[in-house]
Amino acid sequence: MRVAISSDHGGNNLRKEIVNLMNEIGIEYQDFGPHTDDSVDYPDYAKPVADRVASGEFDRGILICGTGIGMSISANKVKGIRCALVHDVFSAKATRGHNDSNILAMGERVIGPGLAREIAQTWLTEEFEGGRHGKRIQKITDLEK
Ligand code: RB5
């Protein structure tokens, strides 16, 4: 699995934590920055990740800002993206199993690094359950027409 990851300035520290996690558990990724602590606009950093997940170049994406909200709103504007804003482990598991979410958004100012790592690891390893959930994903896709 290949993961694209980015943040804004409000998510820089947590992005680095999640990059460390992916190194530890052997997940291939590309880090789309930012590579300075300058203030940036989150849609500019959501777009490269969302576009690459939507095109299939990457299997999944992780987006982090202060709240995760701006990143999730931005990513969900891109066709084919199902971005889930998650701050608990139960939802991380459920959104993979039921929604087949392809991008995870988290807020660095909302949760600590320990919980964020657990959420990311759960989300990265849980499989989509398919079955009745597949029909619902198709209905989400139909909303894009
Ligand atoms: C940046 O100050 C902050 O607005 C951003 O990181 C994010 O929380 C937006 O949703």
PDB file of C-alpha atoms and ligand atoms in Angstrom:
ATOM      1  CA  MET A   1       0.000   0.000   0.000  1.00  0.00           C
ATOM      2  CA  ARG A   2       1.225   3.489  -0.884  1.00  0.00           C
ATOM      3  CA  VAL A   3       0.120   6.435   1.240  1.00  0.00           C
ATOM      4  CA  ALA A   4       0.283  10.153   0.408  1.00  0.00           C
ATOM      5  CA  ILE A   5       0.473  12.453   3.437  1.00  0.00           C
ATOM      6  CA  SER A   6       0.436  16.224   3.954  1.00  0.00           C
ATOM      7  CA  SER A   7      -0.588  18.818   6.498  1.00  0.00           C
ATOM      8  CA  ASP A   8      -0.761  22.550   6.978  1.00  0.00           C
ATOM      9  CA  HIS A   9       1.374  24.424   9.534  1.00  0.00           C
ATOM     10  CA  GLY A  10      -1.150  23.456  12.249  1.00  0.00           C
ATOM     11  CA  GLY A  11      -0.490  19.777  11.572  1.00  0.00           C
ATOM     12  CA  ASN A  12       3.260  19.718  11.010  1.00  0.00           C
ATOM     13  CA  ASN A  13       4.170  18.025  14.301  1.00  0.00           C
ATOM     14  CA  LEU A  14       1.513  15.342  14.068  1.00  0.00           C
ATOM     15  CA  ARG A  15       2.372  14.700  10.408  1.00  0.00           C
ATOM     16  CA  LYS A  16       5.946  13.939  11.478  1.00  0.00           C
ATOM     17  CA  GLU A  17       4.633  11.535  14.170  1.00  0.00           C
ATOM     18  CA  ILE A  18       2.556   9.681  11.585  1.00  0.00           C
ATOM     19  CA  VAL A  19       5.501   9.568   9.173  1.00  0.00           C
ATOM     20  CA  ASN A  20       7.555   8.007  11.999  1.00  0.00           C
ATOM     21  CA  LEU A  21       4.766   5.485  12.577  1.00  0.00           C
ATOM     22  CA  MET A  22       4.712   4.522   8.889  1.00  0.00           C
ATOM     23  CA  ASN A  23       8.485   4.050   8.978  1.00  0.00           C
ATOM     24  CA  GLU A  24       8.135   1.823  12.049  1.00  0.00           C
ATOM     25  CA  ILE A  25       5.380  -0.388  10.627  1.00  0.00           C
ATOM     26  CA  GLY A  26       6.805  -0.509   7.113  1.00  0.00           C
ATOM     27  CA  ILE A  27       4.233   1.446   5.126  1.00  0.00           C
ATOM     28  CA  GLU A  28       5.412   3.045   1.910  1.00  0.00           C
ATOM     29  CA  TYR A  29       4.544   6.756   1.742  1.00  0.00           C
ATOM     30  CA  GLN A  30       5.324  10.081   0.134  1.00  0.00           C
ATOM     31  CA  ASP A  31       5.362  13.196   2.291  1.00  0.00           C
ATOM     32  CA  PHE A  32       3.892  16.231   0.488  1.00  0.00           C
ATOM     33  CA  GLY A  33       4.930  18.650   3.213  1.00  0.00           C
ATOM     34  CA  PRO A  34       4.965  21.456   4.067  1.00  0.00           C
ATOM     35  CA  HIS A  35       8.664  21.389   4.818  1.00  0.00           C
ATOM     36  CA  THR A  36       8.765  24.706   6.716  1.00  0.00           C
ATOM     37  CA  ASP A  37       6.758  26.031   9.666  1.00  0.00           C
ATOM     38  CA  ASP A  38       5.409  28.971   7.605  1.00  0.00           C
ATOM     39  CA  SER A  39       1.673  29.575   7.658  1.00  0.00           C
ATOM     40  CA  VAL A  40       0.061  27.915   4.619  1.00  0.00           C
ATOM     41  CA  ASP A  41      -3.483  27.379   3.306  1.00  0.00           C
ATOM     42  CA  TYR A  42      -4.777  23.860   3.949  1.00  0.00           C
ATOM     43  CA  PRO A  43      -6.608  23.455   0.571  1.00  0.00           C
ATOM     44  CA  ASP A  44      -3.241  23.858  -1.183  1.00  0.00           C
ATOM     45  CA  TYR A  45      -1.913  20.860   0.736  1.00  0.00           C
ATOM     46  CA  ALA A  46      -5.094  18.780   0.616  1.00  0.00           C
ATOM     47  CA  LYS A  47      -5.199  18.947  -3.188  1.00  0.00           C
ATOM     48  CA  PRO A  48      -1.975  17.109  -4.124  1.00  0.00           C
ATOM     49  CA  VAL A  49      -2.865  14.234  -1.785  1.00  0.00           C
ATOM     50  CA  ALA A  50      -6.554  14.039  -2.762  1.00  0.00           C
ATOM     51  CA  ASP A  51      -5.770  14.241  -6.506  1.00  0.00           C
ATOM     52  CA  ARG A  52      -3.232  11.432  -6.256  1.00  0.00           C
ATOM     53  CA  VAL A  53      -5.538   9.164  -4.272  1.00  0.00           C
ATOM     54  CA  ALA A  54      -8.424   9.890  -6.667  1.00  0.00           C
ATOM     55  CA  SER A  55      -6.217   9.068  -9.680  1.00  0.00           C
ATOM     56  CA  GLY A  56      -5.035   5.803  -8.129  1.00  0.00           C
ATOM     57  CA  GLU A  57      -1.383   6.869  -7.975  1.00  0.00           C
ATOM     58  CA  PHE A  58      -1.632   6.345  -4.199  1.00  0.00           C
ATOM     59  CA  ASP A  59      -3.944   3.897  -2.406  1.00  0.00           C
ATOM     60  CA  ARG A  60      -4.653   6.079   0.603  1.00  0.00           C
ATOM     61  CA  GLY A  61      -4.046   9.561   1.988  1.00  0.00           C
ATOM     62  CA  ILE A  62      -3.585  11.126   5.401  1.00  0.00           C
ATOM     63  CA  LEU A  63      -4.254  14.848   5.926  1.00  0.00           C
ATOM     64  CA  ILE A  64      -3.608  16.790   9.106  1.00  0.00           C
ATOM     65  CA  CYS A  65      -4.394  20.377  10.090  1.00  0.00           C
ATOM     66  CA  GLY A  66      -5.216  22.043  13.397  1.00  0.00           C
ATOM     67  CA  THR A  67      -8.694  20.550  13.611  1.00  0.00           C
ATOM     68  CA  GLY A  68      -8.704  18.200  10.616  1.00  0.00           C
ATOM     69  CA  ILE A  69     -11.876  19.955   9.490  1.00  0.00           C
ATOM     70  CA  GLY A  70     -10.440  22.195   6.762  1.00  0.00           C
ATOM     71  CA  MET A  71      -8.477  19.297   5.320  1.00  0.00           C
ATOM     72  CA  SER A  72     -11.485  16.957   5.322  1.00  0.00           C
ATOM     73  CA  ILE A  73     -13.808  19.528   3.733  1.00  0.00           C
ATOM     74  CA  SER A  74     -11.207  20.252   1.037  1.00  0.00           C
ATOM     75  CA  ALA A  75     -10.429  16.605   0.263  1.00  0.00           C
ATOM     76  CA  ASN A  76     -14.099  15.670  -0.002  1.00  0.00           C
ATOM     77  CA  LYS A  77     -14.526  18.204  -2.841  1.00  0.00           C
ATOM     78  CA  VAL A  78     -12.385  15.946  -5.050  1.00  0.00           C
ATOM     79  CA  LYS A  79     -14.336  13.291  -6.961  1.00  0.00           C
ATOM     80  CA  GLY A  80     -13.658   9.791  -5.723  1.00  0.00           C
ATOM     81  CA  ILE A  81     -12.474  10.893  -2.286  1.00  0.00           C
ATOM     82  CA  ARG A  82     -14.102   9.592   0.869  1.00  0.00           C
ATOM     83  CA  CYS A  83     -12.236  11.473   3.569  1.00  0.00           C
ATOM     84  CA  ALA A  84     -13.094  10.648   7.180  1.00  0.00           C
ATOM     85  CA  LEU A  85     -12.309  13.043  10.012  1.00  0.00           C
ATOM     86  CA  VAL A  86     -11.487  10.731  12.900  1.00  0.00           C
ATOM     87  CA  HIS A  87     -10.478  11.322  16.510  1.00  0.00           C
ATOM     88  CA  ASP A  88     -11.214   7.939  18.090  1.00  0.00           C
ATOM     89  CA  VAL A  89     -10.172   4.351  17.408  1.00  0.00           C
ATOM     90  CA  PHE A  90     -13.733   2.997  17.080  1.00  0.00           C
ATOM     91  CA  SER A  91     -14.470   5.392  14.192  1.00  0.00           C
ATOM     92  CA  ALA A  92     -11.116   4.633  12.547  1.00  0.00           C
ATOM     93  CA  LYS A  93     -12.093   0.955  12.378  1.00  0.00           C
ATOM     94  CA  ALA A  94     -15.703   1.658  11.370  1.00  0.00           C
ATOM     95  CA  THR A  95     -14.889   4.091   8.594  1.00  0.00           C
ATOM     96  CA  ARG A  96     -12.597   1.585   6.915  1.00  0.00           C
ATOM     97  CA  GLY A  97     -15.002  -1.320   7.386  1.00  0.00           C
ATOM     98  CA  HIS A  98     -18.174   0.509   6.395  1.00  0.00           C
ATOM     99  CA  ASN A  99     -17.245   3.614   4.362  1.00  0.00           C
ATOM    100  CA  ASP A 100     -14.072   2.369   2.644  1.00  0.00           C
ATOM    101  CA  SER A 101     -12.633   5.811   3.428  1.00  0.00           C
ATOM    102  CA  ASN A 102      -9.568   6.481   1.317  1.00  0.00           C
ATOM    103  CA  ILE A 103      -8.305   9.521   3.213  1.00  0.00           C
ATOM    104  CA  LEU A 104      -7.948   9.950   6.972  1.00  0.00           C
ATOM    105  CA  ALA A 105      -8.036  13.486   8.418  1.00  0.00           C
ATOM    106  CA  MET A 106      -6.980  14.325  11.962  1.00  0.00           C
ATOM    107  CA  GLY A 107      -6.498  17.511  13.975  1.00  0.00           C
ATOM    108  CA  GLU A 108      -3.218  18.095  15.789  1.00  0.00           C
ATOM    109  CA  ARG A 109      -4.922  20.560  18.156  1.00  0.00           C
ATOM    110  CA  VAL A 110      -7.664  18.048  19.019  1.00  0.00           C
ATOM    111  CA  ILE A 111      -5.877  14.851  20.079  1.00  0.00           C
ATOM    112  CA  GLY A 112      -2.445  13.865  21.348  1.00  0.00           C
ATOM    113  CA  PRO A 113       0.181  11.977  19.358  1.00  0.00           C
ATOM    114  CA  GLY A 114      -0.368   8.641  21.143  1.00  0.00           C
ATOM    115  CA  LEU A 115      -4.045   8.427  20.234  1.00  0.00           C
ATOM    116  CA  ALA A 116      -3.361   9.763  16.723  1.00  0.00           C
ATOM    117  CA  ARG A 117      -0.833   6.986  16.136  1.00  0.00           C
ATOM    118  CA  GLU A 118      -3.333   4.338  17.296  1.00  0.00           C
ATOM    119  CA  ILE A 119      -6.008   5.806  15.034  1.00  0.00           C
ATOM    120  CA  ALA A 120      -3.667   5.916  12.029  1.00  0.00           C
ATOM    121  CA  GLN A 121      -2.413   2.358  12.580  1.00  0.00           C
ATOM    122  CA  THR A 122      -5.979   1.056  12.921  1.00  0.00           C
ATOM    123  CA  TRP A 123      -7.141   2.937   9.849  1.00  0.00           C
ATOM    124  CA  LEU A 124      -4.153   1.781   7.779  1.00  0.00           C
ATOM    125  CA  THR A 125      -4.659  -1.888   8.620  1.00  0.00           C
ATOM    126  CA  GLU A 126      -8.454  -2.334   8.652  1.00  0.00           C
ATOM    127  CA  GLU A 127     -10.086  -3.785   5.534  1.00  0.00           C
ATOM    128  CA  PHE A 128     -13.343  -2.698   3.882  1.00  0.00           C
ATOM    129  CA  GLU A 129     -16.064  -5.208   4.760  1.00  0.00           C
ATOM    130  CA  GLY A 130     -17.856  -4.988   1.390  1.00  0.00           C
ATOM    131  CA  GLY A 131     -21.262  -6.711   1.201  1.00  0.00           C
ATOM    132  CA  ARG A 132     -24.142  -4.362   2.018  1.00  0.00           C
ATOM    133  CA  HIS A 133     -21.651  -1.532   2.482  1.00  0.00           C
ATOM    134  CA  GLY A 134     -20.566  -1.769  -1.153  1.00  0.00           C
ATOM    135  CA  LYS A 135     -24.026  -0.732  -2.332  1.00  0.00           C
ATOM    136  CA  ARG A 136     -23.864   2.331  -0.082  1.00  0.00           C
ATOM    137  CA  ILE A 137     -20.443   3.338  -1.393  1.00  0.00           C
ATOM    138  CA  GLN A 138     -21.881   3.140  -4.915  1.00  0.00           C
ATOM    139  CA  LYS A 139     -24.661   5.489  -3.796  1.00  0.00           C
ATOM    140  CA  ILE A 140     -22.057   7.948  -2.503  1.00  0.00           C
ATOM    141  CA  THR A 141     -20.301   7.755  -5.880  1.00  0.00           C
ATOM    142  CA  ASP A 142     -23.636   8.393  -7.606  1.00  0.00           C
ATOM    143  CA  LEU A 143     -23.967  11.655  -5.659  1.00  0.00           C
ATOM    144  CA  GLU A 144     -20.947  12.948  -7.597  1.00  0.00           C
ATOM    145  CA  LYS A 145     -22.778  12.768 -10.943  1.00  0.00           C
TER     146      LYS A 145
HETATM  147  C1  RB5 B   1      -4.975  27.028  10.836  1.00  0.00           C
HETATM  148  O1  RB5 B   1      -4.875  28.041  11.783  1.00  0.00           O
HETATM  149  C2  RB5 B   1      -6.253  26.239  11.058  1.00  0.00           C
HETATM  150  O2  RB5 B   1      -7.354  26.998  10.702  1.00  0.00           O
HETATM  151  C3  RB5 B   1      -6.205  24.952  10.268  1.00  0.00           C
HETATM  152  O3  RB5 B   1      -5.091  24.214  10.654  1.00  0.00           O
HETATM  153  C4  RB5 B   1      -7.388  24.015  10.404  1.00  0.00           C
HETATM  154  O4  RB5 B   1      -7.702  23.789  11.733  1.00  0.00           O
HETATM  155  C5  RB5 B   1      -8.563  24.352   9.587  1.00  0.00           C
HETATM  156  O5  RB5 B   1      -9.574  23.638   9.553  1.00  0.00           O
END
